[in-house]
Amino acid sequence: MRPTSAIPLIPGAEPFSHSGSSTGVLLCHGFTGSPHSMRPWAEHLAEAGLTVELPRLPGHGTTWQDMAATGTDDWYAAVEAALLDLAERCDEVFVMGLSMGGALTLRLLQDHPDLVSGVVLVNPSLAMEDRRLAFIEPFRSVAARLLPSTPGISSDVSLERVSEGGYDRIPTASAATLPKLWRTVQEGMSGLRGPILAYRSTQDHVVGPNSLRILARRAVDARLTIHLLHDSYHVATLDHDAATIFEGSLAFVREHSRSEEGADR
């Protein structure tokens, strides 16, 4: 992965960090998106007194060409480093993810069950929606040269004049790494433990219902709760149901927190 620091950021794509109580929250944004889609959520949790980290995933928030040099291993390494840092500073950490960020969130729970106290998912992408990726994955380099990018689906929000601040093109090379992440997460679902709160929009033009069906079927030992969102599209964190997600996730943290300080705020 090449460095991306010299490339200007899309306005609003900056990471967010807040030092608060001994209860930490790590937020993971989605594929081709940026912290812009999660910032109101992060600010809500910060205002409640929690310690919050919302990193920008490598290659995101700049240009799709920049993103083409990155993949799921880079994105997971970034959120894993953020989790380990939070765990050093906090007594407990909750992880929350939108779309592909939901897959990263579950992988963190799989790899670090001792560090993650609970997770919140919003329209998580956990399974293949575009079957073409199965054919592209083994020939990632060739496919990327022949077809560097494809049209993207950004700002799937029912509210008018609301932008996610994501890319309108999907880099083929990066997309071809997604099946590996989905396989890893699905293969480890049976070992998931702890509380999981998931939100699913009934009108989602990016991720279908199969992802949460797979999670419900395989994560038999997790305490999974699913809430339906009837007034939002895929990027529900910027849509009509945003307040429901923000307040519900804060209540989730308070319910499952071991820290009296984090629970009482």
CSV table of C-alpha atoms in Angstrom, one decimal:
chain,number,residue,atom,x,y,z
A,1,MET,CA,0.0,0.0,0.0
A,2,ARG,CA,1.4,3.4,-1.0
A,3,PRO,CA,1.1,6.4,1.3
A,4,THR,CA,-1.9,8.7,0.9
A,5,SER,CA,-1.1,11.6,3.1
A,6,ALA,CA,-0.2,13.9,0.3
A,7,ILE,CA,-3.6,13.6,-1.4
A,8,PRO,CA,-6.1,16.2,-0.4
A,9,LEU,CA,-9.1,14.9,1.6
A,10,ILE,CA,-12.7,15.3,0.5
A,11,PRO,CA,-14.3,17.9,2.8
A,12,GLY,CA,-15.8,16.1,5.8
A,13,ALA,CA,-13.6,13.0,5.4
A,14,GLU,CA,-11.4,13.8,8.3
A,15,PRO,CA,-11.1,11.3,11.1
A,16,PHE,CA,-12.7,12.1,14.4
A,17,SER,CA,-11.2,11.6,17.9
A,18,HIS,CA,-12.5,12.4,21.4
A,19,SER,CA,-11.1,11.6,24.8
A,20,GLY,CA,-13.8,11.0,27.4
A,21,SER,CA,-14.6,8.3,29.9
A,22,SER,CA,-12.9,4.9,30.4
A,23,THR,CA,-15.5,3.4,28.0
A,24,GLY,CA,-14.3,3.6,24.4
A,25,VAL,CA,-16.1,3.3,21.1
A,26,LEU,CA,-14.5,2.5,17.7
A,27,LEU,CA,-16.5,3.4,14.6
A,28,CYS,CA,-15.8,1.8,11.2
A,29,HIS,CA,-17.1,3.4,8.0
A,30,GLY,CA,-18.0,1.7,4.8
A,31,PHE,CA,-16.5,0.8,1.4
A,32,THR,CA,-15.7,3.9,-0.8
A,33,GLY,CA,-17.1,6.1,2.0
A,34,SER,CA,-15.4,8.1,4.7
A,35,PRO,CA,-15.8,9.3,8.3
A,36,HIS,CA,-18.3,11.8,6.9
A,37,SER,CA,-21.0,9.1,7.0
A,38,MET,CA,-20.3,8.3,10.7
A,39,ARG,CA,-19.4,11.7,12.2
A,40,PRO,CA,-22.8,12.7,13.6
A,41,TRP,CA,-22.9,9.3,15.3
A,42,ALA,CA,-19.4,9.7,16.6
A,43,GLU,CA,-20.3,13.2,17.9
A,44,HIS,CA,-23.4,11.9,19.6
A,45,LEU,CA,-21.4,9.3,21.5
A,46,ALA,CA,-18.7,11.8,22.4
A,47,GLU,CA,-21.3,14.3,23.7
A,48,ALA,CA,-22.5,11.5,26.0
A,49,GLY,CA,-19.0,11.4,27.5
A,50,LEU,CA,-17.5,8.3,25.8
A,51,THR,CA,-14.0,8.1,24.4
A,52,VAL,CA,-14.5,7.8,20.6
A,53,GLU,CA,-12.3,7.0,17.6
A,54,LEU,CA,-13.5,7.2,14.0
A,55,PRO,CA,-10.5,6.6,11.7
A,56,ARG,CA,-10.3,7.1,8.0
A,57,LEU,CA,-9.6,3.8,6.2
A,58,PRO,CA,-6.6,3.8,3.8
A,59,GLY,CA,-7.5,5.0,0.4
A,60,HIS,CA,-10.8,6.5,1.4
A,61,GLY,CA,-11.9,10.1,1.5
A,62,THR,CA,-9.5,11.1,-1.3
A,63,THR,CA,-9.9,9.6,-4.8
A,64,TRP,CA,-10.9,6.2,-6.1
A,65,GLN,CA,-7.6,6.0,-7.9
A,66,ASP,CA,-5.9,6.3,-4.5
A,67,MET,CA,-8.2,3.7,-3.1
A,68,ALA,CA,-7.2,1.2,-5.9
A,69,ALA,CA,-3.8,0.7,-4.2
A,70,THR,CA,-5.5,-0.6,-1.0
A,71,GLY,CA,-7.6,-3.5,0.0
A,72,THR,CA,-9.4,-5.2,2.9
A,73,ASP,CA,-6.1,-6.2,4.6
A,74,ASP,CA,-5.1,-2.5,4.8
A,75,TRP,CA,-8.5,-1.5,6.1
A,76,TYR,CA,-8.6,-4.2,8.7
A,77,ALA,CA,-5.0,-3.3,9.8
A,78,ALA,CA,-6.2,0.3,10.3
A,79,VAL,CA,-9.2,-0.6,12.5
A,80,GLU,CA,-7.2,-3.2,14.4
A,81,ALA,CA,-4.6,-0.7,15.3
A,82,ALA,CA,-7.3,1.7,16.4
A,83,LEU,CA,-8.8,-1.0,18.6
A,84,LEU,CA,-5.5,-1.9,20.2
A,85,ASP,CA,-4.8,1.8,20.9
A,86,LEU,CA,-8.3,2.3,22.5
A,87,ALA,CA,-7.8,-0.8,24.6
A,88,GLU,CA,-4.7,0.7,26.0
A,89,ARG,CA,-6.5,3.9,27.0
A,90,CYS,CA,-9.9,2.5,28.1
A,91,ASP,CA,-11.2,-0.2,30.4
A,92,GLU,CA,-13.5,-1.5,27.7
A,93,VAL,CA,-14.2,-0.9,24.0
A,94,PHE,CA,-17.4,-1.2,21.9
A,95,VAL,CA,-17.1,-1.4,18.1
A,96,MET,CA,-19.7,-0.1,15.6
A,97,GLY,CA,-19.7,-0.4,11.8
A,98,LEU,CA,-21.6,0.7,8.8
A,99,SER,CA,-21.9,-1.5,5.6
A,100,MET,CA,-18.4,-3.0,4.9
A,101,GLY,CA,-17.4,-1.5,8.2
A,102,GLY,CA,-19.8,-4.0,9.8
A,103,ALA,CA,-17.7,-6.8,8.4
A,104,LEU,CA,-14.5,-5.2,9.8
A,105,THR,CA,-16.3,-4.9,13.1
A,106,LEU,CA,-17.2,-8.5,13.3
A,107,ARG,CA,-13.7,-9.6,12.4
A,108,LEU,CA,-12.4,-7.5,15.3
A,109,LEU,CA,-14.8,-9.3,17.6
A,110,GLN,CA,-13.6,-12.7,16.2
A,111,ASP,CA,-9.9,-11.9,16.5
A,112,HIS,CA,-10.1,-9.9,19.8
A,113,PRO,CA,-13.0,-11.3,21.8
A,114,ASP,CA,-11.2,-10.2,25.0
A,115,LEU,CA,-11.0,-6.6,23.9
A,116,VAL,CA,-14.5,-6.1,22.4
A,117,SER,CA,-17.4,-5.7,24.8
A,118,GLY,CA,-20.1,-5.6,22.2
A,119,VAL,CA,-20.8,-4.5,18.6
A,120,VAL,CA,-23.4,-2.4,16.8
A,121,LEU,CA,-24.0,-3.0,13.0
A,122,VAL,CA,-25.8,-0.8,10.6
A,123,ASN,CA,-26.7,-2.5,7.3
A,124,PRO,CA,-23.6,-4.7,7.4
A,125,SER,CA,-22.1,-6.0,4.2
A,126,LEU,CA,-21.3,-9.7,5.1
A,127,ALA,CA,-22.0,-11.5,1.8
A,128,MET,CA,-21.5,-11.2,-1.9
A,129,GLU,CA,-24.1,-9.1,-3.7
A,130,ASP,CA,-22.4,-8.8,-7.1
A,131,ARG,CA,-21.6,-12.3,-8.4
A,132,ARG,CA,-19.1,-10.8,-10.8
A,133,LEU,CA,-16.7,-10.4,-7.9
A,134,ALA,CA,-16.3,-14.2,-7.7
A,135,PHE,CA,-14.9,-14.2,-11.2
A,136,ILE,CA,-12.8,-11.1,-10.8
A,137,GLU,CA,-11.1,-12.0,-7.5
A,138,PRO,CA,-8.7,-14.7,-8.9
A,139,PHE,CA,-7.6,-12.3,-11.7
A,140,ARG,CA,-7.6,-9.1,-9.7
A,141,SER,CA,-4.5,-7.5,-11.4
A,142,VAL,CA,-5.6,-8.3,-14.9
A,143,ALA,CA,-9.2,-7.2,-14.3
A,144,ALA,CA,-8.0,-3.9,-12.8
A,145,ARG,CA,-6.0,-3.2,-15.9
A,146,LEU,CA,-8.8,-4.0,-18.3
A,147,LEU,CA,-11.5,-2.3,-16.2
A,148,PRO,CA,-10.0,0.0,-13.6
A,149,SER,CA,-13.3,1.1,-12.1
A,150,THR,CA,-17.1,0.7,-12.3
A,151,PRO,CA,-20.0,3.0,-11.4
A,152,GLY,CA,-20.6,3.2,-7.7
A,153,ILE,CA,-23.6,3.6,-5.5
A,154,SER,CA,-22.9,6.5,-3.2
A,155,SER,CA,-25.2,8.5,-0.9
A,156,ASP,CA,-28.0,6.0,-0.8
A,157,VAL,CA,-30.0,8.2,1.5
A,158,SER,CA,-33.7,9.0,1.4
A,159,LEU,CA,-33.3,12.4,2.8
A,160,GLU,CA,-33.1,15.0,0.1
A,161,ARG,CA,-29.8,16.9,-0.5
A,162,VAL,CA,-27.8,14.7,1.9
A,163,SER,CA,-24.5,13.4,0.6
A,164,GLU,CA,-22.4,10.6,2.0
A,165,GLY,CA,-19.2,12.2,0.6
A,166,GLY,CA,-18.2,8.9,-1.0
A,167,TYR,CA,-16.8,7.9,-4.4
A,168,ASP,CA,-19.0,7.7,-7.5
A,169,ARG,CA,-16.6,5.1,-8.9
A,170,ILE,CA,-15.5,1.7,-7.5
A,171,PRO,CA,-11.9,0.7,-8.0
A,172,THR,CA,-12.0,-2.9,-9.4
A,173,ALA,CA,-8.7,-3.9,-7.6
A,174,SER,CA,-10.1,-2.9,-4.2
A,175,ALA,CA,-13.5,-4.5,-4.8
A,176,ALA,CA,-11.9,-7.8,-5.7
A,177,THR,CA,-10.5,-8.0,-2.1
A,178,LEU,CA,-14.0,-7.9,-0.5
A,179,PRO,CA,-14.8,-11.7,-1.0
A,180,LYS,CA,-11.8,-12.6,1.2
A,181,LEU,CA,-13.1,-10.4,4.0
A,182,TRP,CA,-16.6,-11.9,3.7
A,183,ARG,CA,-15.3,-15.5,3.7
A,184,THR,CA,-13.2,-14.8,6.8
A,185,VAL,CA,-16.1,-13.2,8.7
A,186,GLN,CA,-18.6,-15.9,7.7
A,187,GLU,CA,-16.2,-18.8,8.6
A,188,GLY,CA,-15.8,-17.3,12.1
A,189,MET,CA,-19.4,-16.5,12.8
A,190,SER,CA,-20.0,-19.7,14.8
A,191,GLY,CA,-17.4,-18.6,17.3
A,192,LEU,CA,-18.9,-15.1,17.9
A,193,ARG,CA,-19.7,-14.4,21.5
A,194,GLY,CA,-21.2,-11.4,23.3
A,195,PRO,CA,-23.9,-8.9,22.5
A,196,ILE,CA,-24.6,-7.8,18.9
A,197,LEU,CA,-27.1,-5.1,18.0
A,198,ALA,CA,-27.9,-4.8,14.3
A,199,TYR,CA,-30.0,-2.3,12.4
A,200,ARG,CA,-31.3,-3.1,8.9
A,201,SER,CA,-33.0,-0.7,6.5
A,202,THR,CA,-36.0,-2.4,4.8
A,203,GLN,CA,-35.2,-0.2,1.7
A,204,ASP,CA,-31.5,-0.7,1.0
A,205,HIS,CA,-30.2,-0.3,-2.5
A,206,VAL,CA,-26.6,-1.4,-1.7
A,207,VAL,CA,-26.8,-4.4,0.7
A,208,GLY,CA,-29.6,-6.9,0.7
A,209,PRO,CA,-31.1,-8.8,3.6
A,210,ASN,CA,-29.0,-11.9,3.1
A,211,SER,CA,-26.1,-10.6,5.2
A,212,LEU,CA,-28.0,-10.5,8.4
A,213,ARG,CA,-29.8,-13.7,7.6
A,214,ILE,CA,-26.4,-15.4,7.4
A,215,LEU,CA,-25.3,-13.8,10.7
A,216,ALA,CA,-28.5,-14.9,12.5
A,217,ARG,CA,-28.2,-18.4,11.2
A,218,ARG,CA,-24.5,-18.9,12.0
A,219,ALA,CA,-23.8,-16.8,15.1
A,220,VAL,CA,-25.8,-19.2,17.3
A,221,ASP,CA,-23.9,-18.3,20.5
A,222,ALA,CA,-24.0,-14.5,20.1
A,223,ARG,CA,-26.8,-12.4,21.7
A,224,LEU,CA,-28.0,-10.9,18.4
A,225,THR,CA,-30.8,-8.3,18.4
A,226,ILE,CA,-32.0,-7.0,15.0
A,227,HIS,CA,-34.0,-3.8,14.6
A,228,LEU,CA,-35.6,-2.8,11.3
A,229,LEU,CA,-35.4,0.7,10.0
A,230,HIS,CA,-38.4,1.6,7.8
A,231,ASP,CA,-37.6,5.3,6.9
A,232,SER,CA,-34.0,5.1,5.8
A,233,TYR,CA,-31.9,3.7,2.9
A,234,HIS,CA,-28.4,2.2,3.1
A,235,VAL,CA,-26.5,5.1,4.8
A,236,ALA,CA,-29.0,5.1,7.7
A,237,THR,CA,-26.5,7.0,9.9
A,238,LEU,CA,-27.3,10.1,7.8
A,239,ASP,CA,-31.0,9.4,7.2
A,240,HIS,CA,-34.4,9.7,8.9
A,241,ASP,CA,-33.5,6.9,11.4
A,242,ALA,CA,-30.2,8.3,12.5
A,243,ALA,CA,-31.4,9.4,15.9
A,244,THR,CA,-32.8,5.9,16.5
A,245,ILE,CA,-29.4,4.4,15.8
A,246,PHE,CA,-27.5,6.9,17.9
A,247,GLU,CA,-29.7,6.7,20.9
A,248,GLY,CA,-30.0,2.9,20.6
A,249,SER,CA,-26.3,2.4,20.4
A,250,LEU,CA,-25.7,4.6,23.4
A,251,ALA,CA,-28.3,2.6,25.4
A,252,PHE,CA,-26.6,-0.6,24.2
A,253,VAL,CA,-23.2,0.6,25.5
A,254,ARG,CA,-24.8,1.6,28.9
A,255,GLU,CA,-26.6,-1.7,29.2
A,256,HIS,CA,-23.5,-3.8,28.5
A,257,SER,CA,-20.8,-1.6,30.0
A,258,ARG,CA,-18.7,-3.0,32.9
A,259,SER,CA,-17.6,0.5,33.8
A,260,GLU,CA,-19.7,2.4,36.2
A,261,GLU,CA,-18.4,5.7,34.8
A,262,GLY,CA,-19.4,4.8,31.3
A,263,ALA,CA,-22.8,3.4,32.4
A,264,ASP,CA,-23.8,6.4,34.5
A,265,ARG,CA,-23.1,9.1,31.9
